[in-house]
Amino acid sequence: NAGVTQTPKFRVLKTGQSMTLLCAQDMNHEYMYWYRQDPGMGLRLIHYSVGEGTTAKGEVPDGYNVSRLKKQNFLLGLESAAPSQTSVYFCASSGLAEQETQYFGPGTRLLVL
Amino acid sequence: GQNIDQPTEMTATEGAIVQINCTYQTSGFNGLFWYQQHAGEAPTFLSYNVLDGLEEKGRFSSFLSRSKGYSYLLLKELQMKDSASYLCAVLDSNYQLIWGAGTKLIIKP
């Protein structure tokens, strides 16, 4: 039981490049989330999903897209990376029975030059 | 707007007790969470309060006063491994988690 995993752990991009971050959970959770964490700021929600095939915008969605084609996977895409997207990205999931408690992946550290 | 305030940094001594405060102003309230985050790691769940009062879980306790928009996390018998950031988060009326910036707790021998 791996919980929530994220790929890759670390990535360096040049401005304008694109990439996809992968999140996978093996807890059969309905809800999945993508956050970014920047120094001195709280976690900020980028996008979230309340079930397979559904996605919704969070607090800071601009410059990101997501997909939830399978219940266990939640992908975060950066179409054209910008230095402002340098951050640590966390994926989280939660179940219907305990909707509120979120379980986090180990994070992806992204540096955009 | 929605706002969660907690101290940026606190220092305490091993074996002592420390209280980390959190005040919030949010659109609705469906519960308050405390998470622990060690440097370079993911946040992990500590506690959840939705009713007023104190919830005790081993060395850690969490208190909530909804009328005051206030919570605290109490850590007893501090250990070096408790050095971490402690994140306060409120579940608002849309069941979205609003996060504070976190309190970095430094434990000295």
JSON list of C-alpha atoms in Angstrom, two decimals:
[
{"chain": "A", "resi": 1, "resn": "ASN", "atom": "CA", "xyz": [0.00, 0.00, 0.00]},
{"chain": "A", "resi": 2, "resn": "ALA", "atom": "CA", "xyz": [2.00, 2.96, -1.31]},
{"chain": "A", "resi": 3, "resn": "GLY", "atom": "CA", "xyz": [-0.61, 5.66, -0.52]},
{"chain": "A", "resi": 4, "resn": "VAL", "atom": "CA", "xyz": [-0.09, 8.69, -2.75]},
{"chain": "A", "resi": 5, "resn": "THR", "atom": "CA", "xyz": [2.89, 8.75, -5.12]},
{"chain": "A", "resi": 6, "resn": "GLN", "atom": "CA", "xyz": [4.15, 11.51, -7.40]},
{"chain": "A", "resi": 7, "resn": "THR", "atom": "CA", "xyz": [6.37, 11.47, -10.47]},
{"chain": "A", "resi": 8, "resn": "PRO", "atom": "CA", "xyz": [8.89, 13.04, -10.95]},
{"chain": "A", "resi": 9, "resn": "LYS", "atom": "CA", "xyz": [10.44, 14.07, -7.64]},
{"chain": "A", "resi": 10, "resn": "PHE", "atom": "CA", "xyz": [12.42, 16.92, -9.14]},
{"chain": "A", "resi": 11, "resn": "ARG", "atom": "CA", "xyz": [12.52, 18.65, -12.51]},
{"chain": "A", "resi": 12, "resn": "VAL", "atom": "CA", "xyz": [14.23, 21.62, -14.12]},
{"chain": "A", "resi": 13, "resn": "LEU", "atom": "CA", "xyz": [12.50, 23.30, -17.05]},
{"chain": "A", "resi": 14, "resn": "LYS", "atom": "CA", "xyz": [13.31, 26.18, -19.33]},
{"chain": "A", "resi": 15, "resn": "THR", "atom": "CA", "xyz": [10.77, 28.94, -19.80]},
{"chain": "A", "resi": 16, "resn": "GLY", "atom": "CA", "xyz": [8.21, 27.89, -22.40]},
{"chain": "A", "resi": 17, "resn": "GLN", "atom": "CA", "xyz": [8.71, 24.16, -22.03]},
{"chain": "A", "resi": 18, "resn": "SER", "atom": "CA", "xyz": [5.83, 21.89, -21.12]},
{"chain": "A", "resi": 19, "resn": "MET", "atom": "CA", "xyz": [5.60, 18.96, -18.73]},
{"chain": "A", "resi": 20, "resn": "THR", "atom": "CA", "xyz": [3.15, 16.69, -16.95]},
{"chain": "A", "resi": 21, "resn": "LEU", "atom": "CA", "xyz": [3.22, 15.76, -13.28]},
{"chain": "A", "resi": 22, "resn": "LEU", "atom": "CA", "xyz": [1.68, 12.42, -12.40]},
{"chain": "A", "resi": 23, "resn": "CYS", "atom": "CA", "xyz": [-0.12, 11.59, -9.17]},
{"chain": "A", "resi": 24, "resn": "ALA", "atom": "CA", "xyz": [-1.31, 8.10, -8.31]},
{"chain": "A", "resi": 25, "resn": "GLN", "atom": "CA", "xyz": [-3.20, 6.81, -5.27]},
{"chain": "A", "resi": 26, "resn": "ASP", "atom": "CA", "xyz": [-4.02, 3.26, -4.29]},
{"chain": "A", "resi": 27, "resn": "MET", "atom": "CA", "xyz": [-6.57, 4.03, -1.56]},
{"chain": "A", "resi": 28, "resn": "ASN", "atom": "CA", "xyz": [-9.59, 4.09, -3.89]},
{"chain": "A", "resi": 29, "resn": "HIS", "atom": "CA", "xyz": [-10.20, 7.73, -2.98]},
{"chain": "A", "resi": 30, "resn": "GLU", "atom": "CA", "xyz": [-12.80, 9.77, -4.85]},
{"chain": "A", "resi": 31, "resn": "TYR", "atom": "CA", "xyz": [-11.26, 13.19, -4.32]},
{"chain": "A", "resi": 32, "resn": "MET", "atom": "CA", "xyz": [-7.88, 14.30, -5.60]},
{"chain": "A", "resi": 33, "resn": "TYR", "atom": "CA", "xyz": [-6.12, 17.66, -5.42]},
{"chain": "A", "resi": 34, "resn": "TRP", "atom": "CA", "xyz": [-3.13, 19.52, -6.76]},
{"chain": "A", "resi": 35, "resn": "TYR", "atom": "CA", "xyz": [-1.49, 22.19, -4.57]},
{"chain": "A", "resi": 36, "resn": "ARG", "atom": "CA", "xyz": [1.54, 24.38, -4.84]},
{"chain": "A", "resi": 37, "resn": "GLN", "atom": "CA", "xyz": [3.58, 25.44, -1.83]},
{"chain": "A", "resi": 38, "resn": "ASP", "atom": "CA", "xyz": [5.78, 28.53, -1.89]},
{"chain": "A", "resi": 39, "resn": "PRO", "atom": "CA", "xyz": [7.96, 29.92, 0.92]},
{"chain": "A", "resi": 40, "resn": "GLY", "atom": "CA", "xyz": [6.01, 32.02, 3.42]},
{"chain": "A", "resi": 41, "resn": "MET", "atom": "CA", "xyz": [2.67, 31.07, 1.93]},
{"chain": "A", "resi": 42, "resn": "GLY", "atom": "CA", "xyz": [0.08, 28.46, 2.68]},
{"chain": "A", "resi": 43, "resn": "LEU", "atom": "CA", "xyz": [-0.72, 25.61, 0.37]},
{"chain": "A", "resi": 44, "resn": "ARG", "atom": "CA", "xyz": [-2.71, 26.92, -2.57]},
{"chain": "A", "resi": 45, "resn": "LEU", "atom": "CA", "xyz": [-5.16, 24.76, -4.47]},
{"chain": "A", "resi": 46, "resn": "ILE", "atom": "CA", "xyz": [-4.59, 24.64, -8.23]},
{"chain": "A", "resi": 47, "resn": "HIS", "atom": "CA", "xyz": [-7.20, 22.15, -9.42]},
{"chain": "A", "resi": 48, "resn": "TYR", "atom": "CA", "xyz": [-9.15, 19.33, -7.89]},
{"chain": "A", "resi": 49, "resn": "SER", "atom": "CA", "xyz": [-11.35, 16.41, -8.88]},
{"chain": "A", "resi": 50, "resn": "VAL", "atom": "CA", "xyz": [-14.37, 14.93, -7.14]},
{"chain": "A", "resi": 51, "resn": "GLY", "atom": "CA", "xyz": [-14.38, 11.78, -9.21]},
{"chain": "A", "resi": 52, "resn": "GLU", "atom": "CA", "xyz": [-13.18, 10.04, -12.36]},
{"chain": "A", "resi": 53, "resn": "GLY", "atom": "CA", "xyz": [-13.72, 12.22, -15.41]},
{"chain": "A", "resi": 54, "resn": "THR", "atom": "CA", "xyz": [-14.38, 15.41, -13.44]},
{"chain": "A", "resi": 55, "resn": "THR", "atom": "CA", "xyz": [-12.12, 18.36, -12.67]},
{"chain": "A", "resi": 56, "resn": "ALA", "atom": "CA", "xyz": [-12.60, 21.82, -11.21]},
{"chain": "A", "resi": 57, "resn": "LYS", "atom": "CA", "xyz": [-10.54, 24.98, -10.75]},
{"chain": "A", "resi": 58, "resn": "GLY", "atom": "CA", "xyz": [-9.08, 25.93, -7.44]},
{"chain": "A", "resi": 59, "resn": "GLU", "atom": "CA", "xyz": [-7.58, 29.16, -6.19]},
{"chain": "A", "resi": 60, "resn": "VAL", "atom": "CA", "xyz": [-4.69, 29.47, -8.69]},
{"chain": "A", "resi": 61, "resn": "PRO", "atom": "CA", "xyz": [-5.56, 27.53, -11.88]},
{"chain": "A", "resi": 62, "resn": "ASP", "atom": "CA", "xyz": [-4.02, 29.82, -14.52]},
{"chain": "A", "resi": 63, "resn": "GLY", "atom": "CA", "xyz": [-1.23, 28.21, -16.54]},
{"chain": "A", "resi": 64, "resn": "TYR", "atom": "CA", "xyz": [-2.19, 24.68, -15.48]},
{"chain": "A", "resi": 65, "resn": "ASN", "atom": "CA", "xyz": [-4.46, 21.97, -16.82]},
{"chain": "A", "resi": 66, "resn": "VAL", "atom": "CA", "xyz": [-5.50, 18.66, -15.29]},
{"chain": "A", "resi": 67, "resn": "SER", "atom": "CA", "xyz": [-7.07, 15.37, -16.26]},
{"chain": "A", "resi": 68, "resn": "ARG", "atom": "CA", "xyz": [-8.59, 12.48, -14.30]},
{"chain": "A", "resi": 69, "resn": "LEU", "atom": "CA", "xyz": [-9.13, 9.73, -16.83]},
{"chain": "A", "resi": 70, "resn": "LYS", "atom": "CA", "xyz": [-8.71, 6.99, -14.25]},
{"chain": "A", "resi": 71, "resn": "LYS", "atom": "CA", "xyz": [-9.87, 7.11, -10.66]},
{"chain": "A", "resi": 72, "resn": "GLN", "atom": "CA", "xyz": [-6.41, 6.41, -9.29]},
{"chain": "A", "resi": 73, "resn": "ASN", "atom": "CA", "xyz": [-4.53, 8.98, -11.40]},
{"chain": "A", "resi": 74, "resn": "PHE", "atom": "CA", "xyz": [-4.57, 12.78, -11.48]},
{"chain": "A", "resi": 75, "resn": "LEU", "atom": "CA", "xyz": [-2.33, 14.57, -13.97]},
{"chain": "A", "resi": 76, "resn": "LEU", "atom": "CA", "xyz": [-1.18, 18.17, -13.77]},
{"chain": "A", "resi": 77, "resn": "GLY", "atom": "CA", "xyz": [0.06, 19.79, -16.97]},
{"chain": "A", "resi": 78, "resn": "LEU", "atom": "CA", "xyz": [2.07, 22.94, -17.52]},
{"chain": "A", "resi": 79, "resn": "GLU", "atom": "CA", "xyz": [1.59, 24.02, -21.11]},
{"chain": "A", "resi": 80, "resn": "SER", "atom": "CA", "xyz": [4.24, 26.75, -21.23]},
{"chain": "A", "resi": 81, "resn": "ALA", "atom": "CA", "xyz": [6.28, 26.95, -18.06]},
{"chain": "A", "resi": 82, "resn": "ALA", "atom": "CA", "xyz": [7.11, 30.32, -16.50]},
{"chain": "A", "resi": 83, "resn": "PRO", "atom": "CA", "xyz": [9.59, 31.18, -13.71]},
{"chain": "A", "resi": 84, "resn": "SER", "atom": "CA", "xyz": [6.58, 32.06, -11.50]},
{"chain": "A", "resi": 85, "resn": "GLN", "atom": "CA", "xyz": [5.67, 28.37, -11.57]},
{"chain": "A", "resi": 86, "resn": "THR", "atom": "CA", "xyz": [8.83, 27.45, -9.71]},
{"chain": "A", "resi": 87, "resn": "SER", "atom": "CA", "xyz": [7.42, 25.77, -6.64]},
{"chain": "A", "resi": 88, "resn": "VAL", "atom": "CA", "xyz": [6.86, 22.52, -4.78]},
{"chain": "A", "resi": 89, "resn": "TYR", "atom": "CA", "xyz": [3.78, 20.72, -6.05]},
{"chain": "A", "resi": 90, "resn": "PHE", "atom": "CA", "xyz": [1.83, 18.39, -3.81]},
{"chain": "A", "resi": 91, "resn": "CYS", "atom": "CA", "xyz": [-0.89, 15.99, -4.78]},
{"chain": "A", "resi": 92, "resn": "ALA", "atom": "CA", "xyz": [-3.42, 14.85, -2.19]},
{"chain": "A", "resi": 93, "resn": "SER", "atom": "CA", "xyz": [-6.42, 12.55, -2.04]},
{"chain": "A", "resi": 94, "resn": "SER", "atom": "CA", "xyz": [-9.36, 11.94, 0.27]},
{"chain": "A", "resi": 95, "resn": "GLY", "atom": "CA", "xyz": [-12.18, 9.44, 0.44]},
{"chain": "A", "resi": 96, "resn": "LEU", "atom": "CA", "xyz": [-15.95, 9.84, 0.55]},
{"chain": "A", "resi": 97, "resn": "ALA", "atom": "CA", "xyz": [-16.21, 8.36, 4.02]},
{"chain": "A", "resi": 98, "resn": "GLU", "atom": "CA", "xyz": [-13.65, 10.77, 5.41]},
{"chain": "A", "resi": 99, "resn": "GLN", "atom": "CA", "xyz": [-14.00, 13.53, 2.89]},
{"chain": "A", "resi": 100, "resn": "GLU", "atom": "CA", "xyz": [-12.11, 16.09, 4.85]},
{"chain": "A", "resi": 101, "resn": "THR", "atom": "CA", "xyz": [-8.85, 14.32, 5.72]},
{"chain": "A", "resi": 102, "resn": "GLN", "atom": "CA", "xyz": [-6.39, 14.67, 2.89]},
{"chain": "A", "resi": 103, "resn": "TYR", "atom": "CA", "xyz": [-3.39, 12.40, 2.38]},
{"chain": "A", "resi": 104, "resn": "PHE", "atom": "CA", "xyz": [-0.43, 13.91, 0.59]},
{"chain": "A", "resi": 105, "resn": "GLY", "atom": "CA", "xyz": [2.16, 12.64, -1.84]},
{"chain": "A", "resi": 106, "resn": "PRO", "atom": "CA", "xyz": [5.88, 13.36, -1.30]},
{"chain": "A", "resi": 107, "resn": "GLY", "atom": "CA", "xyz": [5.91, 16.39, -3.61]},
{"chain": "A", "resi": 108, "resn": "THR", "atom": "CA", "xyz": [7.54, 17.43, -6.87]},
{"chain": "A", "resi": 109, "resn": "ARG", "atom": "CA", "xyz": [10.12, 20.19, -6.82]},
{"chain": "A", "resi": 110, "resn": "LEU", "atom": "CA", "xyz": [9.98, 22.20, -10.02]},
{"chain": "A", "resi": 111, "resn": "LEU", "atom": "CA", "xyz": [12.49, 24.83, -11.06]},
{"chain": "A", "resi": 112, "resn": "VAL", "atom": "CA", "xyz": [11.72, 26.95, -14.13]},
{"chain": "A", "resi": 113, "resn": "LEU", "atom": "CA", "xyz": [14.67, 28.88, -15.49]},
{"chain": "B", "resi": 1, "resn": "GLY", "atom": "CA", "xyz": [-11.53, 37.56, 1.98]},
{"chain": "B", "resi": 2, "resn": "GLN", "atom": "CA", "xyz": [-10.53, 34.42, 3.76]},
{"chain": "B", "resi": 3, "resn": "ASN", "atom": "CA", "xyz": [-7.64, 34.55, 6.16]},
{"chain": "B", "resi": 4, "resn": "ILE", "atom": "CA", "xyz": [-5.80, 32.23, 8.48]},
{"chain": "B", "resi": 5, "resn": "ASP", "atom": "CA", "xyz": [-3.14, 33.59, 10.82]},
{"chain": "B", "resi": 6, "resn": "GLN", "atom": "CA", "xyz": [-0.52, 31.68, 12.75]},
{"chain": "B", "resi": 7, "resn": "PRO", "atom": "CA", "xyz": [2.91, 32.71, 14.03]},
{"chain": "B", "resi": 8, "resn": "THR", "atom": "CA", "xyz": [5.73, 32.31, 11.54]},
{"chain": "B", "resi": 9, "resn": "GLU", "atom": "CA", "xyz": [8.20, 30.70, 13.93]},
{"chain": "B", "resi": 10, "resn": "MET", "atom": "CA", "xyz": [8.41, 29.50, 17.52]},
{"chain": "B", "resi": 11, "resn": "THR", "atom": "CA", "xyz": [11.22, 28.10, 19.62]},
{"chain": "B", "resi": 12, "resn": "ALA", "atom": "CA", "xyz": [10.86, 25.71, 22.55]},
{"chain": "B", "resi": 13, "resn": "THR", "atom": "CA", "xyz": [13.01, 23.46, 24.70]},
{"chain": "B", "resi": 14, "resn": "GLU", "atom": "CA", "xyz": [13.07, 19.68, 24.62]},
{"chain": "B", "resi": 15, "resn": "GLY", "atom": "CA", "xyz": [10.75, 18.25, 27.29]},
{"chain": "B", "resi": 16, "resn": "ALA", "atom": "CA", "xyz": [8.71, 21.45, 27.55]},
{"chain": "B", "resi": 17, "resn": "ILE", "atom": "CA", "xyz": [5.20, 22.36, 26.39]},
{"chain": "B", "resi": 18, "resn": "VAL", "atom": "CA", "xyz": [4.38, 24.66, 23.47]},
{"chain": "B", "resi": 19, "resn": "GLN", "atom": "CA", "xyz": [1.10, 26.11, 22.22]},
{"chain": "B", "resi": 20, "resn": "ILE", "atom": "CA", "xyz": [0.71, 27.12, 18.58]},
{"chain": "B", "resi": 21, "resn": "ASN", "atom": "CA", "xyz": [-2.20, 29.45, 17.92]},
{"chain": "B", "resi": 22, "resn": "CYS", "atom": "CA", "xyz": [-4.33, 29.82, 14.81]},
{"chain": "B", "resi": 23, "resn": "THR", "atom": "CA", "xyz": [-7.02, 32.42, 14.14]},
{"chain": "B", "resi": 24, "resn": "TYR", "atom": "CA", "xyz": [-9.26, 32.32, 11.12]},
{"chain": "B", "resi": 25, "resn": "GLN", "atom": "CA", "xyz": [-11.80, 34.31, 9.16]},
{"chain": "B", "resi": 26, "resn": "THR", "atom": "CA", "xyz": [-13.45, 32.22, 6.49]},
{"chain": "B", "resi": 27, "resn": "SER", "atom": "CA", "xyz": [-16.68, 32.04, 4.53]},
{"chain": "B", "resi": 28, "resn": "GLY", "atom": "CA", "xyz": [-18.33, 29.29, 6.51]},
{"chain": "B", "resi": 29, "resn": "PHE", "atom": "CA", "xyz": [-16.80, 26.65, 8.71]},
{"chain": "B", "resi": 30, "resn": "ASN", "atom": "CA", "xyz": [-16.86, 22.89, 8.39]},
{"chain": "B", "resi": 31, "resn": "GLY", "atom": "CA", "xyz": [-13.94, 21.99, 10.57]},
{"chain": "B", "resi": 32, "resn": "LEU", "atom": "CA", "xyz": [-10.33, 22.85, 11.35]},
{"chain": "B", "resi": 33, "resn": "PHE", "atom": "CA", "xyz": [-7.29, 20.70, 10.69]},
{"chain": "B", "resi": 34, "resn": "TRP", "atom": "CA", "xyz": [-3.75, 20.61, 11.99]},
{"chain": "B", "resi": 35, "resn": "TYR", "atom": "CA", "xyz": [-1.05, 19.04, 9.86]},
{"chain": "B", "resi": 36, "resn": "GLN", "atom": "CA", "xyz": [2.65, 18.46, 10.59]},
{"chain": "B", "resi": 37, "resn": "GLN", "atom": "CA", "xyz": [5.22, 18.98, 7.87]},
{"chain": "B", "resi": 38, "resn": "HIS", "atom": "CA", "xyz": [8.89, 18.10, 8.31]},
{"chain": "B", "resi": 39, "resn": "ALA", "atom": "CA", "xyz": [11.32, 19.99, 6.10]},
{"chain": "B", "resi": 40, "resn": "GLY", "atom": "CA", "xyz": [11.34, 18.62, 2.57]},
{"chain": "B", "resi": 41, "resn": "GLU", "atom": "CA", "xyz": [8.45, 16.26, 3.25]},
{"chain": "B", "resi": 42, "resn": "ALA", "atom": "CA", "xyz": [4.69, 16.12, 2.73]},
{"chain": "B", "resi": 43, "resn": "PRO", "atom": "CA", "xyz": [2.16, 17.36, 5.28]},
{"chain": "B", "resi": 44, "resn": "THR", "atom": "CA", "xyz": [0.72, 14.62, 7.49]},
{"chain": "B", "resi": 45, "resn": "PHE", "atom": "CA", "xyz": [-2.60, 14.76, 9.34]},
{"chain": "B", "resi": 46, "resn": "LEU", "atom": "CA", "xyz": [-2.54, 15.46, 13.08]},
{"chain": "B", "resi": 47, "resn": "SER", "atom": "CA", "xyz": [-6.04, 16.45, 14.16]},
{"chain": "B", "resi": 48, "resn": "TYR", "atom": "CA", "xyz": [-9.51, 17.57, 13.15]},
{"chain": "B", "resi": 49, "resn": "ASN", "atom": "CA", "xyz": [-11.89, 19.70, 15.24]},
{"chain": "B", "resi": 50, "resn": "VAL", "atom": "CA", "xyz": [-15.41, 20.60, 14.23]},
{"chain": "B", "resi": 51, "resn": "LEU", "atom": "CA", "xyz": [-16.99, 21.16, 17.67]},
{"chain": "B", "resi": 52, "resn": "ASP", "atom": "CA", "xyz": [-15.78, 23.49, 20.41]},
{"chain": "B", "resi": 53, "resn": "GLY", "atom": "CA", "xyz": [-13.46, 22.04, 22.97]},
{"chain": "B", "resi": 54, "resn": "LEU", "atom": "CA", "xyz": [-10.28, 20.09, 23.40]},
{"chain": "B", "resi": 55, "resn": "GLU", "atom": "CA", "xyz": [-9.33, 16.93, 21.54]},
{"chain": "B", "resi": 56, "resn": "GLU", "atom": "CA", "xyz": [-6.44, 14.99, 23.04]},
{"chain": "B", "resi": 57, "resn": "LYS", "atom": "CA", "xyz": [-4.33, 12.51, 21.14]},
{"chain": "B", "resi": 58, "resn": "GLY", "atom": "CA", "xyz": [-1.27, 11.36, 23.02]},
{"chain": "B", "resi": 59, "resn": "ARG", "atom": "CA", "xyz": [1.25, 14.20, 23.43]},
{"chain": "B", "resi": 60, "resn": "PHE", "atom": "CA", "xyz": [-0.74, 16.40, 21.05]},
{"chain": "B", "resi": 61, "resn": "SER", "atom": "CA", "xyz": [-4.01, 18.22, 21.82]},
{"chain": "B", "resi": 62, "resn": "SER", "atom": "CA", "xyz": [-6.06, 20.58, 19.69]},
{"chain": "B", "resi": 63, "resn": "PHE", "atom": "CA", "xyz": [-8.58, 23.14, 20.89]},
{"chain": "B", "resi": 64, "resn": "LEU", "atom": "CA", "xyz": [-11.31, 24.96, 19.00]},
{"chain": "B", "resi": 65, "resn": "SER", "atom": "CA", "xyz": [-13.51, 27.97, 19.75]},
{"chain": "B", "resi": 66, "resn": "ARG", "atom": "CA", "xyz": [-15.80, 28.64, 16.81]},
{"chain": "B", "resi": 67, "resn": "SER", "atom": "CA", "xyz": [-17.25, 31.82, 18.31]},
{"chain": "B", "resi": 68, "resn": "LYS", "atom": "CA", "xyz": [-13.76, 33.32, 18.56]},
{"chain": "B", "resi": 69, "resn": "GLY", "atom": "CA", "xyz": [-12.45, 31.91, 15.29]},
{"chain": "B", "resi": 70, "resn": "TYR", "atom": "CA", "xyz": [-9.56, 30.43, 17.23]},
{"chain": "B", "resi": 71, "resn": "SER", "atom": "CA", "xyz": [-7.70, 27.18, 17.62]},
{"chain": "B", "resi": 72, "resn": "TYR", "atom": "CA", "xyz": [-4.49, 26.03, 19.20]},
{"chain": "B", "resi": 73, "resn": "LEU", "atom": "CA", "xyz": [-2.28, 22.98, 18.99]},
{"chain": "B", "resi": 74, "resn": "LEU", "atom": "CA", "xyz": [-0.64, 21.96, 22.25]},
{"chain": "B", "resi": 75, "resn": "LEU", "atom": "CA", "xyz": [2.46, 19.80, 22.17]},
{"chain": "B", "resi": 76, "resn": "LYS", "atom": "CA", "xyz": [3.63, 18.27, 25.45]},
{"chain": "B", "resi": 77, "resn": "GLU", "atom": "CA", "xyz": [6.91, 16.60, 26.41]},
{"chain": "B", "resi": 78, "resn": "LEU", "atom": "CA", "xyz": [8.59, 18.01, 23.34]},
{"chain": "B", "resi": 79, "resn": "GLN", "atom": "CA", "xyz": [11.03, 15.81, 21.48]},
{"chain": "B", "resi": 80, "resn": "MET", "atom": "CA", "xyz": [13.63, 16.81, 18.92]},
{"chain": "B", "resi": 81, "resn": "LYS", "atom": "CA", "xyz": [11.63, 15.00, 16.24]},
{"chain": "B", "resi": 82, "resn": "ASP", "atom": "CA", "xyz": [8.79, 17.50, 16.82]},
{"chain": "B", "resi": 83, "resn": "SER", "atom": "CA", "xyz": [10.88, 20.11, 15.00]},
{"chain": "B", "resi": 84, "resn": "ALA", "atom": "CA", "xyz": [8.68, 20.78, 11.97]},
{"chain": "B", "resi": 85, "resn": "SER", "atom": "CA", "xyz": [6.17, 23.19, 10.52]},
{"chain": "B", "resi": 86, "resn": "TYR", "atom": "CA", "xyz": [2.62, 22.99, 11.80]},
{"chain": "B", "resi": 87, "resn": "LEU", "atom": "CA", "xyz": [-0.11, 23.92, 9.35]},
{"chain": "B", "resi": 88, "resn": "CYS", "atom": "CA", "xyz": [-3.58, 25.11, 10.33]},
{"chain": "B", "resi": 89, "resn": "ALA", "atom": "CA", "xyz": [-6.33, 24.69, 7.72]},
{"chain": "B", "resi": 90, "resn": "VAL", "atom": "CA", "xyz": [-10.05, 25.45, 7.73]},
{"chain": "B", "resi": 91, "resn": "LEU", "atom": "CA", "xyz": [-12.71, 23.70, 5.67]},
{"chain": "B", "resi": 92, "resn": "ASP", "atom": "CA", "xyz": [-14.93, 26.48, 4.35]},
{"chain": "B", "resi": 93, "resn": "SER", "atom": "CA", "xyz": [-18.58, 26.47, 3.29]},
{"chain": "B", "resi": 94, "resn": "ASN", "atom": "CA", "xyz": [-17.64, 24.99, -0.11]},
{"chain": "B", "resi": 95, "resn": "TYR", "atom": "CA", "xyz": [-15.68, 22.22, 1.58]},
{"chain": "B", "resi": 96, "resn": "GLN", "atom": "CA", "xyz": [-12.44, 23.73, 0.31]},
{"chain": "B", "resi": 97, "resn": "LEU", "atom": "CA", "xyz": [-9.44, 23.69, 2.63]},
{"chain": "B", "resi": 98, "resn": "ILE", "atom": "CA", "xyz": [-7.99, 27.13, 3.32]},
{"chain": "B", "resi": 99, "resn": "TRP", "atom": "CA", "xyz": [-4.42, 26.88, 4.59]},
{"chain": "B", "resi": 100, "resn": "GLY", "atom": "CA", "xyz": [-2.37, 29.04, 6.89]},
{"chain": "B", "resi": 101, "resn": "ALA", "atom": "CA", "xyz": [1.27, 29.69, 6.02]},
{"chain": "B", "resi": 102, "resn": "GLY", "atom": "CA", "xyz": [2.42, 27.40, 8.80]},
{"chain": "B", "resi": 103, "resn": "THR", "atom": "CA", "xyz": [4.40, 27.79, 12.04]},
{"chain": "B", "resi": 104, "resn": "LYS", "atom": "CA", "xyz": [7.98, 26.59, 12.04]},
{"chain": "B", "resi": 105, "resn": "LEU", "atom": "CA", "xyz": [8.71, 25.04, 15.43]},
{"chain": "B", "resi": 106, "resn": "ILE", "atom": "CA", "xyz": [12.35, 24.83, 16.49]},
{"chain": "B", "resi": 107, "resn": "ILE", "atom": "CA", "xyz": [13.19, 22.53, 19.40]},
{"chain": "B", "resi": 108, "resn": "LYS", "atom": "CA", "xyz": [16.41, 23.19, 21.32]},
{"chain": "B", "resi": 109, "resn": "PRO", "atom": "CA", "xyz": [18.11, 20.67, 23.60]}
]
